[in-house]
Tab-separated table of N, CA, C and O in Angstrom:
chain	number	residue	atom	x	y	z
A	1	UNK	N	10.842	-0.454	-0.746
A	1	UNK	CA	10.446	0.903	-0.671
A	1	UNK	C	12.006	1.219	-0.149
A	1	UNK	O	12.114	2.178	-1.368
A	2	UNK	N	13.173	0.624	-0.371
A	2	UNK	CA	14.354	1.086	-1.031
A	2	UNK	C	14.378	1.413	-2.400
A	2	UNK	O	14.776	2.467	-3.003
A	3	UNK	N	14.216	0.587	-3.450
A	3	UNK	CA	14.140	1.077	-4.552
A	3	UNK	C	13.532	2.068	-5.144
A	3	UNK	O	13.781	3.008	-6.229
A	4	UNK	N	12.325	2.594	-4.332
A	4	UNK	CA	11.097	3.895	-4.887
A	4	UNK	C	12.118	4.958	-4.171
A	4	UNK	O	12.211	5.849	-5.278
A	5	UNK	N	12.703	4.625	-2.941
A	5	UNK	CA	13.543	5.780	-1.978
A	5	UNK	C	14.633	6.274	-2.731
A	5	UNK	O	14.886	7.309	-3.854
A	6	UNK	N	15.123	4.683	-3.697
A	6	UNK	CA	16.554	5.402	-4.516
A	6	UNK	C	16.390	5.841	-5.607
A	6	UNK	O	17.309	6.922	-6.529
A	7	UNK	N	15.303	5.935	-6.944
A	7	UNK	CA	14.798	6.309	-7.668
A	7	UNK	C	14.077	7.586	-7.719
A	7	UNK	O	14.545	8.832	-8.964
A	8	UNK	N	13.608	7.839	-6.512
A	8	UNK	CA	13.152	9.136	-5.766
A	8	UNK	C	15.024	10.031	-5.502
A	8	UNK	O	15.047	11.602	-6.320
A	9	UNK	N	15.730	9.500	-5.596
A	9	UNK	CA	16.871	9.979	-4.986
A	9	UNK	C	18.163	10.537	-6.498
A	9	UNK	O	17.827	11.266	-6.299
A	10	UNK	N	17.542	9.479	-6.898
A	10	UNK	CA	18.267	10.045	-7.948
A	10	UNK	C	17.372	10.967	-9.363
A	10	UNK	O	18.285	11.066	-9.791
A	11	UNK	N	16.367	11.089	-9.019
A	11	UNK	CA	15.777	12.030	-9.325
A	11	UNK	C	15.726	13.398	-9.049
A	11	UNK	O	15.941	14.756	-9.794
A	12	UNK	N	15.896	13.105	-7.820
A	12	UNK	CA	16.768	14.665	-7.035
A	12	UNK	C	18.106	15.446	-6.785
A	12	UNK	O	18.152	16.542	-7.467
A	13	UNK	N	18.445	13.989	-8.015
A	13	UNK	CA	20.329	14.666	-8.166
A	13	UNK	C	20.111	14.716	-9.860
A	13	UNK	O	21.325	15.385	-9.964
A	14	UNK	N	19.388	14.716	-10.514
A	14	UNK	CA	19.402	14.554	-11.546
A	14	UNK	C	19.669	16.376	-11.915
A	14	UNK	O	18.106	16.951	-11.551
A	15	UNK	N	20.466	16.561	-12.878
A	15	UNK	CA	20.851	18.060	-13.290
A	15	UNK	C	19.174	18.198	-13.997
A	15	UNK	O	19.076	20.148	-14.153
A	16	UNK	N	18.891	17.663	-14.878
A	16	UNK	CA	17.273	17.953	-15.948
A	16	UNK	C	16.099	18.541	-15.318
A	16	UNK	O	14.959	17.940	-16.092
A	17	UNK	N	16.194	17.926	-13.682
A	17	UNK	CA	15.425	17.792	-13.273
A	17	UNK	C	14.862	16.428	-12.438
A	17	UNK	O	15.614	15.322	-12.914
A	18	UNK	N	13.752	16.719	-11.861
A	18	UNK	CA	12.926	15.721	-11.668
A	18	UNK	C	12.055	14.290	-12.287
A	18	UNK	O	12.798	12.798	-12.222
A	19	UNK	N	11.781	14.664	-13.273
A	19	UNK	CA	10.923	14.583	-14.042
A	19	UNK	C	12.176	13.446	-15.365
A	19	UNK	O	12.012	12.422	-15.696
A	20	UNK	N	13.668	14.308	-15.455
A	20	UNK	CA	14.112	13.984	-16.304
A	20	UNK	C	15.023	12.758	-16.281
A	20	UNK	O	15.136	11.777	-16.165
A	21	UNK	N	14.892	12.446	-14.389
A	21	UNK	CA	15.807	12.179	-13.842
A	21	UNK	C	15.072	10.280	-13.983
A	21	UNK	O	15.755	9.237	-13.827
A	22	UNK	N	13.836	10.801	-13.524
A	22	UNK	CA	12.845	9.431	-13.708
A	22	UNK	C	13.448	9.069	-14.755
A	22	UNK	O	12.858	7.433	-15.238
A	23	UNK	N	13.289	9.561	-16.023
A	23	UNK	CA	12.854	8.996	-17.659
A	23	UNK	C	14.855	7.964	-17.549
A	23	UNK	O	14.511	7.172	-18.279
A	24	UNK	N	15.684	8.974	-17.087
A	24	UNK	CA	16.230	7.721	-17.221
A	24	UNK	C	16.711	6.709	-16.098
A	24	UNK	O	18.021	5.830	-16.200
A	25	UNK	N	15.405	6.429	-15.211
A	25	UNK	CA	16.013	5.330	-14.266
A	25	UNK	C	16.181	4.206	-15.564
A	25	UNK	O	15.466	4.490	-16.164
A	26	UNK	N	17.140	3.065	-14.513
A	26	UNK	CA	16.585	2.094	-15.861
A	26	UNK	C	15.631	1.001	-14.298
A	26	UNK	O	15.633	0.237	-13.539
A	27	UNK	N	14.080	0.286	-14.407
A	27	UNK	CA	13.967	0.709	-15.666
A	27	UNK	C	13.043	2.140	-15.750
A	27	UNK	O	12.548	2.722	-14.967
A	28	UNK	N	13.508	3.587	-16.870
A	28	UNK	CA	12.487	4.566	-17.525
A	28	UNK	C	10.960	4.140	-16.441
A	28	UNK	O	10.108	3.097	-16.674
A	29	UNK	N	10.676	5.652	-15.388
A	29	UNK	CA	9.484	5.378	-15.156
A	29	UNK	C	8.455	6.141	-15.767
A	29	UNK	O	8.888	7.139	-16.738
A	30	UNK	N	7.745	6.403	-16.590
A	30	UNK	CA	6.171	7.163	-16.947
A	30	UNK	C	4.863	6.984	-17.106
A	30	UNK	O	4.565	6.169	-15.225
A	31	UNK	N	4.276	7.593	-17.707
A	31	UNK	CA	3.162	8.205	-17.319
A	31	UNK	C	2.621	8.829	-16.507
A	31	UNK	O	3.836	9.742	-14.985
A	32	UNK	N	1.317	8.418	-15.457
A	32	UNK	CA	1.151	9.032	-14.247
A	32	UNK	C	1.572	9.531	-13.458
A	32	UNK	O	2.046	9.678	-11.807
A	33	UNK	N	2.352	7.997	-12.857
A	33	UNK	CA	3.700	7.057	-11.810
A	33	UNK	C	4.459	8.048	-11.751
A	33	UNK	O	4.979	8.245	-10.799
A	34	UNK	N	4.919	8.489	-12.983
A	34	UNK	CA	6.098	9.829	-12.676
A	34	UNK	C	5.594	11.324	-12.274
A	34	UNK	O	6.845	11.496	-12.311
A	35	UNK	N	4.845	11.208	-12.488
A	35	UNK	CA	4.180	12.978	-12.281
A	35	UNK	C	4.128	12.753	-10.311
A	35	UNK	O	4.340	13.439	-9.445
A	36	UNK	N	4.205	11.358	-10.213
A	36	UNK	CA	3.182	11.534	-8.638
A	36	UNK	C	5.457	11.753	-8.324
A	36	UNK	O	5.190	12.148	-7.250
A	37	UNK	N	5.729	9.872	-8.632
A	37	UNK	CA	6.997	10.115	-7.868
A	37	UNK	C	8.292	11.750	-8.522
A	37	UNK	O	8.646	11.910	-7.462
A	38	UNK	N	8.388	12.582	-9.569
A	38	UNK	CA	8.666	13.514	-9.308
A	38	UNK	C	7.815	14.585	-8.404
A	38	UNK	O	8.981	15.672	-8.184
A	39	UNK	N	6.492	14.810	-8.593
A	39	UNK	CA	5.875	15.298	-7.228
A	39	UNK	C	6.619	14.953	-5.584
A	39	UNK	O	7.054	16.439	-5.048
A	40	UNK	N	6.964	13.710	-5.722
A	40	UNK	CA	7.518	13.183	-4.620
A	40	UNK	C	9.285	13.729	-4.179
A	40	UNK	O	9.501	14.014	-2.929
A	41	UNK	N	9.556	13.671	-5.117
A	41	UNK	CA	11.293	13.939	-5.699
A	41	UNK	C	11.162	15.702	-5.071
A	41	UNK	O	12.123	15.950	-4.168
A	42	UNK	N	10.299	16.100	-5.365
A	42	UNK	CA	11.385	18.152	-5.609
A	42	UNK	C	10.116	18.136	-3.706
A	42	UNK	O	10.416	18.950	-2.988
A	43	UNK	N	9.029	17.590	-3.156
A	43	UNK	CA	8.732	18.022	-1.953
A	43	UNK	C	9.340	17.172	-0.697
A	43	UNK	O	9.840	18.342	-0.172
A	44	UNK	N	9.750	16.240	-0.840
A	44	UNK	CA	10.848	15.785	0.090
A	44	UNK	C	12.310	16.546	0.185
A	44	UNK	O	12.860	16.531	0.871
A	45	UNK	N	13.086	16.417	-1.360
A	45	UNK	CA	13.843	17.339	-1.264
A	45	UNK	C	15.717	15.823	-1.403
A	45	UNK	O	15.227	15.104	-0.571
A	46	UNK	N	16.357	16.895	-1.307
A	46	UNK	CA	17.737	16.222	-1.327
A	46	UNK	C	18.486	15.414	0.727
A	46	UNK	O	18.958	13.948	0.686
A	47	UNK	N	18.289	16.389	1.225
A	47	UNK	CA	18.736	16.013	2.543
A	47	UNK	C	17.430	14.860	3.253
A	47	UNK	O	18.186	13.817	4.032
A	48	UNK	N	16.181	14.261	3.058
A	48	UNK	CA	15.101	13.713	3.081
A	48	UNK	C	15.663	12.867	2.783
A	48	UNK	O	15.219	11.779	3.320
A	49	UNK	N	15.259	13.141	1.604
A	49	UNK	CA	16.003	11.376	1.034
A	49	UNK	C	17.010	10.887	1.400
A	49	UNK	O	16.848	9.813	1.160
A	50	UNK	N	17.812	11.712	1.388
A	50	UNK	CA	19.589	11.029	1.943
A	50	UNK	C	18.611	9.963	4.284
A	50	UNK	O	19.677	8.863	3.769
A	51	UNK	N	18.172	11.326	4.220
A	51	UNK	CA	17.563	10.191	5.627
A	51	UNK	C	17.183	9.370	5.786
A	51	UNK	O	17.277	8.152	5.905
A	52	UNK	N	15.774	9.462	4.553
A	52	UNK	CA	14.962	8.016	4.279
A	52	UNK	C	15.936	6.718	3.584
A	52	UNK	O	15.982	5.597	4.401
A	53	UNK	N	16.813	6.930	3.367
A	53	UNK	CA	17.332	6.518	2.834
A	53	UNK	C	18.648	5.569	3.936
A	53	UNK	O	18.855	3.973	3.754
A	54	UNK	N	19.060	6.265	4.407
A	54	UNK	CA	20.059	6.212	5.662
A	54	UNK	C	18.980	5.146	6.353
A	54	UNK	O	19.144	3.653	7.267
A	55	UNK	N	17.991	5.600	7.326
A	55	UNK	CA	16.431	4.702	7.682
A	55	UNK	C	16.537	3.316	7.383
A	55	UNK	O	16.462	2.044	8.063
A	56	UNK	N	16.414	2.941	5.882
A	56	UNK	CA	15.996	1.903	5.326
A	56	UNK	C	17.201	1.210	4.887
A	56	UNK	O	17.188	-0.059	5.317
A	57	UNK	N	18.193	1.383	4.948
A	57	UNK	CA	19.311	1.067	5.012
A	57	UNK	C	19.952	0.488	7.018
A	57	UNK	O	20.552	-0.714	6.860
A	58	UNK	N	19.797	1.634	7.637
A	58	UNK	CA	19.577	0.833	8.703
A	58	UNK	C	18.596	-0.386	9.920
A	58	UNK	O	19.443	-1.251	9.833
A	59	UNK	N	17.943	-0.464	9.069
A	59	UNK	CA	16.088	-1.524	9.006
A	59	UNK	C	16.630	-2.619	8.262
A	59	UNK	O	16.720	-3.405	8.803
A	60	UNK	N	17.640	-2.365	7.130
A	60	UNK	CA	17.551	-3.856	6.532
A	60	UNK	C	18.884	-4.409	7.329
A	60	UNK	O	18.669	-5.559	7.276
A	61	UNK	N	19.631	-3.808	7.572
A	61	UNK	CA	20.778	-4.431	8.042
A	61	UNK	C	20.603	-5.171	9.576
A	61	UNK	O	20.809	-6.204	9.566
A	62	UNK	N	19.569	-3.940	10.105
A	62	UNK	CA	18.871	-5.544	11.798
A	62	UNK	C	19.177	-5.779	11.065
A	62	UNK	O	18.513	-6.857	12.513
A	63	UNK	N	17.753	-6.184	9.948
A	63	UNK	CA	16.792	-7.486	9.981
A	63	UNK	C	17.993	-8.747	9.726
A	63	UNK	O	17.247	-9.884	9.479
A	64	UNK	N	18.633	-8.107	9.084
A	64	UNK	CA	19.757	-9.038	8.585
A	64	UNK	C	20.925	-9.238	9.731
A	64	UNK	O	22.179	-10.639	9.586
A	65	UNK	N	20.962	-9.113	10.621
A	65	UNK	CA	21.433	-9.829	11.904
A	65	UNK	C	21.370	-10.410	12.712
A	65	UNK	O	19.896	-10.795	12.194
A	66	UNK	N	21.749	-11.025	13.314
A	66	UNK	CA	21.176	-12.313	14.320
A	66	UNK	C	20.573	-11.648	15.478
A	66	UNK	O	20.113	-12.744	16.171
A	67	UNK	N	20.479	-10.075	15.852
A	67	UNK	CA	19.178	-10.739	16.903
A	67	UNK	C	18.350	-10.636	16.415
A	67	UNK	O	17.381	-10.723	15.586
A	68	UNK	N	17.976	-11.002	18.029
A	68	UNK	CA	16.255	-11.054	18.052
A	68	UNK	C	15.293	-9.601	17.581
A	68	UNK	O	14.812	-9.623	19.150
A	69	UNK	N	15.178	-9.654	17.090
A	69	UNK	CA	13.926	-8.199	16.786
A	69	UNK	C	13.054	-8.599	15.630
A	69	UNK	O	13.293	-9.123	14.626
A	70	UNK	N	12.373	-8.666	16.593
A	70	UNK	CA	10.788	-8.577	15.824
A	70	UNK	C	10.702	-7.261	14.305
A	70	UNK	O	10.829	-6.629	14.424
A	71	UNK	N	10.447	-8.282	13.244
A	71	UNK	CA	10.767	-7.383	11.740
A	71	UNK	C	9.641	-6.735	11.640
A	71	UNK	O	10.070	-5.931	11.096
A	72	UNK	N	8.089	-7.654	11.851
A	72	UNK	CA	7.030	-6.364	11.556
A	72	UNK	C	7.290	-4.890	12.559
A	72	UNK	O	6.845	-3.663	12.142
A	73	UNK	N	8.229	-4.730	13.460
A	73	UNK	CA	7.386	-3.785	14.369
A	73	UNK	C	8.780	-3.078	14.389
A	73	UNK	O	8.731	-1.663	13.511
A	74	UNK	N	9.788	-3.898	13.880
A	74	UNK	CA	11.174	-2.770	13.206
A	74	UNK	C	10.725	-2.088	11.639
A	74	UNK	O	10.684	-0.560	11.906
A	75	UNK	N	10.201	-2.407	11.069
A	75	UNK	CA	9.387	-1.975	9.991
A	75	UNK	C	8.506	-1.455	9.875
A	75	UNK	O	8.257	-0.034	9.260
A	76	UNK	N	8.285	-0.942	10.748
A	76	UNK	CA	6.187	0.268	11.296
A	76	UNK	C	7.267	1.071	11.358
A	76	UNK	O	6.679	1.894	10.981
A	77	UNK	N	8.364	0.262	12.648
A	77	UNK	CA	8.537	1.656	13.027
A	77	UNK	C	9.400	2.717	12.222
A	77	UNK	O	9.472	4.239	12.262
A	78	UNK	N	10.277	2.230	11.291
A	78	UNK	CA	11.052	2.904	9.908
A	78	UNK	C	9.818	3.821	8.965
A	78	UNK	O	10.232	4.719	8.943
A	79	UNK	N	8.576	3.255	9.120
A	79	UNK	CA	7.478	3.674	7.762
A	79	UNK	C	7.259	4.279	8.561
A	79	UNK	O	6.669	5.771	8.202
A	80	UNK	N	7.221	4.489	9.878
A	80	UNK	CA	6.847	5.515	10.591
A	80	UNK	C	7.786	6.773	10.814
A	80	UNK	O	7.061	8.448	10.520
A	81	UNK	N	8.495	6.936	11.277
A	81	UNK	CA	9.494	7.836	11.143
A	81	UNK	C	10.367	8.622	9.618
A	81	UNK	O	9.501	9.627	8.935
A	82	UNK	N	9.748	7.494	8.319
A	82	UNK	CA	9.488	8.510	6.753
A	82	UNK	C	8.250	8.924	6.768
A	82	UNK	O	8.651	9.909	6.311
A	83	UNK	N	7.128	8.849	6.844
A	83	UNK	CA	5.682	9.976	7.318
A	83	UNK	C	6.676	10.834	8.336
A	83	UNK	O	5.724	11.910	7.907
A	84	UNK	N	6.598	10.820	9.358
A	84	UNK	CA	6.652	12.071	9.941
A	84	UNK	C	8.037	13.053	9.541
A	84	UNK	O	7.619	14.157	9.081
A	85	UNK	N	8.515	12.181	8.712
A	85	UNK	CA	10.127	13.382	7.836
A	85	UNK	C	8.865	13.993	7.058
A	85	UNK	O	9.910	15.178	6.564
A	86	UNK	N	8.639	12.881	5.903
A	86	UNK	CA	7.748	13.683	4.600
A	86	UNK	C	7.186	14.799	5.452
A	86	UNK	O	6.402	15.664	4.587
A	87	UNK	N	6.311	14.827	6.189
A	87	UNK	CA	5.618	15.918	6.926
A	87	UNK	C	6.075	17.414	6.292
A	87	UNK	O	5.859	18.395	6.796
A	88	UNK	N	7.138	17.237	7.717
A	88	UNK	CA	7.768	18.376	7.655
A	88	UNK	C	8.729	19.109	6.839
A	88	UNK	O	8.650	18.482	5.702
């Protein structure tokens, strides 16, 4: 998930637009997948993508910590927050 949203973030900040940003990614994204990801980058926008990346980073750090946290529940909550953020 983090790799996907990092690619969307790179596409959103690329000066040539989202499609050019996805082509500049390594490995580059081609075909219908590039069109879908470019649409996602445009719809989410830079600020939402940065918030999503922060949520995923926090979840990753919590999962790697020594806290006794149910991993599945934490990931479900993170993805629900991402879905709610994407809807607004």
